[in-house]
PDB file of C-alpha atoms in Angstrom:
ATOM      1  CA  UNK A  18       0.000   0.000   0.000  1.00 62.00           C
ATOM      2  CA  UNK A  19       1.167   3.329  -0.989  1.00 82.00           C
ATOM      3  CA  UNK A  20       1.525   6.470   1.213  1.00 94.00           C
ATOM      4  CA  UNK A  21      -1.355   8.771   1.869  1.00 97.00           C
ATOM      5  CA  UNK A  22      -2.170  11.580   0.284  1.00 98.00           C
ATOM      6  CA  UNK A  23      -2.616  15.391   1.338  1.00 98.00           C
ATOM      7  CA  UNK A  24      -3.355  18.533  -0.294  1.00 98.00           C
ATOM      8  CA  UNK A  25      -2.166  21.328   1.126  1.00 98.00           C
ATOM      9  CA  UNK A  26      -2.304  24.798  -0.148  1.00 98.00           C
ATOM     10  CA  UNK A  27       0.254  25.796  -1.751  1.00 98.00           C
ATOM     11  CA  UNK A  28       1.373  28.644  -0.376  1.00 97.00           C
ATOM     12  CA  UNK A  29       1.110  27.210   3.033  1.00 98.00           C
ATOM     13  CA  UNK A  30       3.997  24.580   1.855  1.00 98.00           C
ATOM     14  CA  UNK A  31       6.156  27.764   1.133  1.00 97.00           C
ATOM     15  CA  UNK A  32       5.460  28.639  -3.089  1.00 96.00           C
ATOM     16  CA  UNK A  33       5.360  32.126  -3.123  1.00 95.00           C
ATOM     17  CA  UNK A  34       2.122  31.886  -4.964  1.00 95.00           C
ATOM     18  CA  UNK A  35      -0.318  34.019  -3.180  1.00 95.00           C
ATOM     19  CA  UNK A  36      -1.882  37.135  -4.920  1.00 95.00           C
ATOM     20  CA  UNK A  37       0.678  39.442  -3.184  1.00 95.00           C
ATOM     21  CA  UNK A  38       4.060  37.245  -4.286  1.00 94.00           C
ATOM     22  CA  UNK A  39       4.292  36.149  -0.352  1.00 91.00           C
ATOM     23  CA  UNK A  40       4.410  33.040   1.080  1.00 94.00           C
ATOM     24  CA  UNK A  41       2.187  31.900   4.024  1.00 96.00           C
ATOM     25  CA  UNK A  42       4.718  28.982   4.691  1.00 96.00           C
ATOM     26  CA  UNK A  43       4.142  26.782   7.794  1.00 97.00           C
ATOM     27  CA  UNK A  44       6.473  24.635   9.229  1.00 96.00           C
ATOM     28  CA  UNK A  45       4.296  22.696  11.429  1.00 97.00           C
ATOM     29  CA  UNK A  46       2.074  21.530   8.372  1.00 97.00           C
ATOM     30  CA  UNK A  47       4.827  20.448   6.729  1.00 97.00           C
ATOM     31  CA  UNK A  48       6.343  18.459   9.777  1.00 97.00           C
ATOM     32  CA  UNK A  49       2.820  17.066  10.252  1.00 97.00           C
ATOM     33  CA  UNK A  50       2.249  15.436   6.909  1.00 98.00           C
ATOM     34  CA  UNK A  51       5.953  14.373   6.346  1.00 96.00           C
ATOM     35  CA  UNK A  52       5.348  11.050   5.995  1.00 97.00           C
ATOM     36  CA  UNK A  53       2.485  11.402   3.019  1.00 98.00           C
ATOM     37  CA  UNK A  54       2.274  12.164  -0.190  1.00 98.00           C
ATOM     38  CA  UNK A  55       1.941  16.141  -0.769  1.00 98.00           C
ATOM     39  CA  UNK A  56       0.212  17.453  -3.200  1.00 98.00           C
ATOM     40  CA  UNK A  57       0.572  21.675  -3.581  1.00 98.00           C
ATOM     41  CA  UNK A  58      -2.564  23.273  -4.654  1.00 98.00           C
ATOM     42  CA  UNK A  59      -3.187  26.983  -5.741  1.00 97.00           C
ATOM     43  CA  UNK A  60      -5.903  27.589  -8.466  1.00 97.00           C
ATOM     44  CA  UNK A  61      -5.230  31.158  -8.659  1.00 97.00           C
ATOM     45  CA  UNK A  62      -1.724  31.227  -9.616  1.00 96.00           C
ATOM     46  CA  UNK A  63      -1.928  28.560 -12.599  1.00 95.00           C
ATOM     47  CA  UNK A  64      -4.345  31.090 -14.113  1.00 95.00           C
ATOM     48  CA  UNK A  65      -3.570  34.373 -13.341  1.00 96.00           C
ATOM     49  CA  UNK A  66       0.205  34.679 -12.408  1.00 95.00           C
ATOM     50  CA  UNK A  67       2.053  35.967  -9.129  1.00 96.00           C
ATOM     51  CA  UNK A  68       1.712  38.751  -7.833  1.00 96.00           C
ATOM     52  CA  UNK A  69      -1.432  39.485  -9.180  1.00 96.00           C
ATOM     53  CA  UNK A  70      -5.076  41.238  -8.802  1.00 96.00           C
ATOM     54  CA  UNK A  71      -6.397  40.614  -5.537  1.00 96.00           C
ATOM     55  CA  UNK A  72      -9.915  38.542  -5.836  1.00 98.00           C
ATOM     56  CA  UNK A  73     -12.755  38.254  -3.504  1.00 98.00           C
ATOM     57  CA  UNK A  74     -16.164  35.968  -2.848  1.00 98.00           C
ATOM     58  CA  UNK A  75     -18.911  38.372  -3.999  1.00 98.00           C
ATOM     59  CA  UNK A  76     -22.880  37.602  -3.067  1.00 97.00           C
ATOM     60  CA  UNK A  77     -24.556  38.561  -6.286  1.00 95.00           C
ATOM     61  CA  UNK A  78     -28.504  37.355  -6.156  1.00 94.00           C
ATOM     62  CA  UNK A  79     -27.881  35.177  -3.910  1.00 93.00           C
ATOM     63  CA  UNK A  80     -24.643  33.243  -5.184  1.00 95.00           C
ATOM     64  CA  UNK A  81     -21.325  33.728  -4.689  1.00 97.00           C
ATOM     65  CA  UNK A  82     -19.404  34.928  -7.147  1.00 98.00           C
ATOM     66  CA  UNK A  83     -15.494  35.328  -7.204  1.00 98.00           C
ATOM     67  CA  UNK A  84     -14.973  39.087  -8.700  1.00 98.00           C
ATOM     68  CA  UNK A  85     -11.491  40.919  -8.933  1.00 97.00           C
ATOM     69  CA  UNK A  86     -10.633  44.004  -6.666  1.00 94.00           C
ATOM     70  CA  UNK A  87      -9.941  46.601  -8.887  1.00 93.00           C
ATOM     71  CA  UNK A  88     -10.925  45.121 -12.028  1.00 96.00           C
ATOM     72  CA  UNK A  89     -14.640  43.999 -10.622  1.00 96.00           C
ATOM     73  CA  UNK A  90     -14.045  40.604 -13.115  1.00 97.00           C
ATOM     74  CA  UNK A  91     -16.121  37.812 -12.528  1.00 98.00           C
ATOM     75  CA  UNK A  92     -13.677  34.714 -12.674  1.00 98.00           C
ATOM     76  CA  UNK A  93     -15.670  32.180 -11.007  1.00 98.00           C
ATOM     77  CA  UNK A  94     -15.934  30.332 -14.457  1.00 98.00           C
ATOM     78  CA  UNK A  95     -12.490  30.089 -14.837  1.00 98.00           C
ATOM     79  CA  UNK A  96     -11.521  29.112 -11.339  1.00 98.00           C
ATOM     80  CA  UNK A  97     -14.138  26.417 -11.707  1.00 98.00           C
ATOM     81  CA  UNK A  98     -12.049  24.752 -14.264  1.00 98.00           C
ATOM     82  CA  UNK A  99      -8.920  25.062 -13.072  1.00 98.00           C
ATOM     83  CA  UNK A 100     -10.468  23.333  -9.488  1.00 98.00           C
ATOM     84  CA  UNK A 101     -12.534  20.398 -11.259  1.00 98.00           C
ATOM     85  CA  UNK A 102      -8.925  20.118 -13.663  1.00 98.00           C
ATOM     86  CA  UNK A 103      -7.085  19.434 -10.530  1.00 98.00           C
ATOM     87  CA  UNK A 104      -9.462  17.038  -8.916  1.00 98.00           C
ATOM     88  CA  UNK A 105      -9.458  15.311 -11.864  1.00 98.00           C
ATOM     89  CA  UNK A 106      -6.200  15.081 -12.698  1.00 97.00           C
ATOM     90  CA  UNK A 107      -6.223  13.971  -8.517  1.00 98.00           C
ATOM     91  CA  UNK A 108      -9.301  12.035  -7.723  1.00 96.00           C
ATOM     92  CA  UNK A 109      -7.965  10.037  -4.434  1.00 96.00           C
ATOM     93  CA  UNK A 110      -7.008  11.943  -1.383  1.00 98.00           C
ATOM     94  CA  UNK A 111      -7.384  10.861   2.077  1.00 98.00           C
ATOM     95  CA  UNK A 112      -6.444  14.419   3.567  1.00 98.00           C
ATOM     96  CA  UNK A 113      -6.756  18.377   2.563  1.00 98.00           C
ATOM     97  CA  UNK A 114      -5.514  21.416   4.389  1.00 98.00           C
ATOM     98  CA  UNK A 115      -6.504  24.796   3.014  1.00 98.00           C
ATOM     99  CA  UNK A 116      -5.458  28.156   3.902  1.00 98.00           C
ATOM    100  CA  UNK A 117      -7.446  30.252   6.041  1.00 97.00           C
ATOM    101  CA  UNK A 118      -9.454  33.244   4.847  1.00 97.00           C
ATOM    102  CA  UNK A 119      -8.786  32.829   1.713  1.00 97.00           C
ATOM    103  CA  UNK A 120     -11.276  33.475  -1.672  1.00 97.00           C
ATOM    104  CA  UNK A 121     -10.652  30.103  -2.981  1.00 97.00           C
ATOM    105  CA  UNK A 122      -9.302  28.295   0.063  1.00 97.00           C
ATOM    106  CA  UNK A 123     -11.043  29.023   3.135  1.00 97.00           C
ATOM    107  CA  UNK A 124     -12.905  26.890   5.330  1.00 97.00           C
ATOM    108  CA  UNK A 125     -15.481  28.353   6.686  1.00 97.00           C
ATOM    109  CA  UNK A 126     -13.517  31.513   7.140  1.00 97.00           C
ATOM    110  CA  UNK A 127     -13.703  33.236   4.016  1.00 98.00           C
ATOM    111  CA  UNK A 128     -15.243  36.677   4.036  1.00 98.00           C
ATOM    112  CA  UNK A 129     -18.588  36.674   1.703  1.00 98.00           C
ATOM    113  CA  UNK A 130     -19.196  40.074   0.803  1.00 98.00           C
ATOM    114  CA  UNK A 131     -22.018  42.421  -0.671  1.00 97.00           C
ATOM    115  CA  UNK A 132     -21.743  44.293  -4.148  1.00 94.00           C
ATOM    116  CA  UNK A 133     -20.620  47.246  -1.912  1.00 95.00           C
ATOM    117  CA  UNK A 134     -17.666  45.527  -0.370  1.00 95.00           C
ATOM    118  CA  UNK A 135     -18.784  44.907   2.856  1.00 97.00           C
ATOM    119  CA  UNK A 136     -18.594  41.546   5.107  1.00 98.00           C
ATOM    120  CA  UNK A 137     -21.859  39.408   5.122  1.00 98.00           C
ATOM    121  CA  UNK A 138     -20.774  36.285   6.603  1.00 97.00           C
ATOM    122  CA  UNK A 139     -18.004  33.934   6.645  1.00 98.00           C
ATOM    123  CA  UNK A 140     -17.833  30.803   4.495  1.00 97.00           C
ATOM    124  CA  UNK A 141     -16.166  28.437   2.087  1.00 98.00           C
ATOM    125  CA  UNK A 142     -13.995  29.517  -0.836  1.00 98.00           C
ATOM    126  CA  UNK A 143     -14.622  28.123  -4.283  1.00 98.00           C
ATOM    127  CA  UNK A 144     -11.986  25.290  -4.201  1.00 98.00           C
ATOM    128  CA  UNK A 145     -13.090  24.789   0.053  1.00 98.00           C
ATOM    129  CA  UNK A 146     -16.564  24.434  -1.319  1.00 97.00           C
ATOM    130  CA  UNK A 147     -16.335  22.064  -4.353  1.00 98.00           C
ATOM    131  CA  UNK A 148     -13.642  19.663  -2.670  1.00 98.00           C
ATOM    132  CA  UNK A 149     -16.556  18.960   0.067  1.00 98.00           C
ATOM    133  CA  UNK A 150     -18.461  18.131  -2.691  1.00 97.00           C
ATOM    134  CA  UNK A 151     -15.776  16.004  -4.846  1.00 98.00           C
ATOM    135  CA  UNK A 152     -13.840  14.163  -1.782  1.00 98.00           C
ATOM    136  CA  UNK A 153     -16.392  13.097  -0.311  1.00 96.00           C
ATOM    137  CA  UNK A 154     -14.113  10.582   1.804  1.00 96.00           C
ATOM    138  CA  UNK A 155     -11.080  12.860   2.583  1.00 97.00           C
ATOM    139  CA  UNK A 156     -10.560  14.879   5.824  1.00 97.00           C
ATOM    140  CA  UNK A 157     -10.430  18.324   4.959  1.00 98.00           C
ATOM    141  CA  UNK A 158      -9.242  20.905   7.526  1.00 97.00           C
ATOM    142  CA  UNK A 159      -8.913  24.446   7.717  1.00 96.00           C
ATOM    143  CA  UNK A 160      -4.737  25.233   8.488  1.00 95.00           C
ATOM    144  CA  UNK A 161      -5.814  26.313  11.786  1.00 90.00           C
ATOM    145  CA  UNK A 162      -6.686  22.332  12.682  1.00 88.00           C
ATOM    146  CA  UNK A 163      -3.965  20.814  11.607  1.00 85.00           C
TER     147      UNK A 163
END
């Protein structure tokens, strides 16, 4: 039997891949899932570079939609693909571990905002949000669990 395998955010495994060119890097994620098979994930950077436009999770009628800051572009469409690429190209992992806060990554603690830019509610990011629908079977945990 082979190892097990983890996704893990990308930029929490040190890629400088976040909208801002920083890393989020953390140490004790990295110690944690040593012994597994880790797989980096970042649907952002794949598609629209590093550094780049900030994005955010947008209610509009009552979906969200992910919309660039200064731009105001929707790019849920495209970030859609990119996820459902990578599960496919992926489709057995025991374990995920996604970066707080974030548009496409958060758990549960990803700011949903109104058309005028102001906080809702927290929930899920895109990817957060159509993992728990794809792995079914894996643990997925927001970095803060780990």
């Amino acid at each position: 039997m082979g190892k097990k395998r983890v996704i893990i955010s990308a930029c929490l495994l040190g890629e400088n891949c976040r909208y801002d060119g920083v890393t989020k890097e953390d140490s004790g994620i990295i110690a944690a899932y040593a012994d597994y098979e880790i797989i980096p994930f970042c649907p952002e950077a794949p598609i629209f570079g590093t550094p780049r436009e900030r994005i955010n999770v947008i209610e509009v009628d009552g979906e969200n939609k992910i919309i660039t800051d200064e731009t105001n572009r929707d790019v849920t469409k495209l970030l859609e693909d990119e996820i459902n690429f990578f599960i496919n190209s992926n489709p057995k992992v025991d374990e995920i571990v996604l970066k707080s806060k974030s548009p496409s990554c958060g758990l549960g603690t990803t700011p949903i905002l109104n058309q005028g830019k102001e906080v809702l509610f927290y929930g899920d990011g895109i990817a957060a949000k159509i993992f728990k629908k794809k792995y079914k079977k894996a643990n997925i945990k927001d970095e803060k669990f780990v």
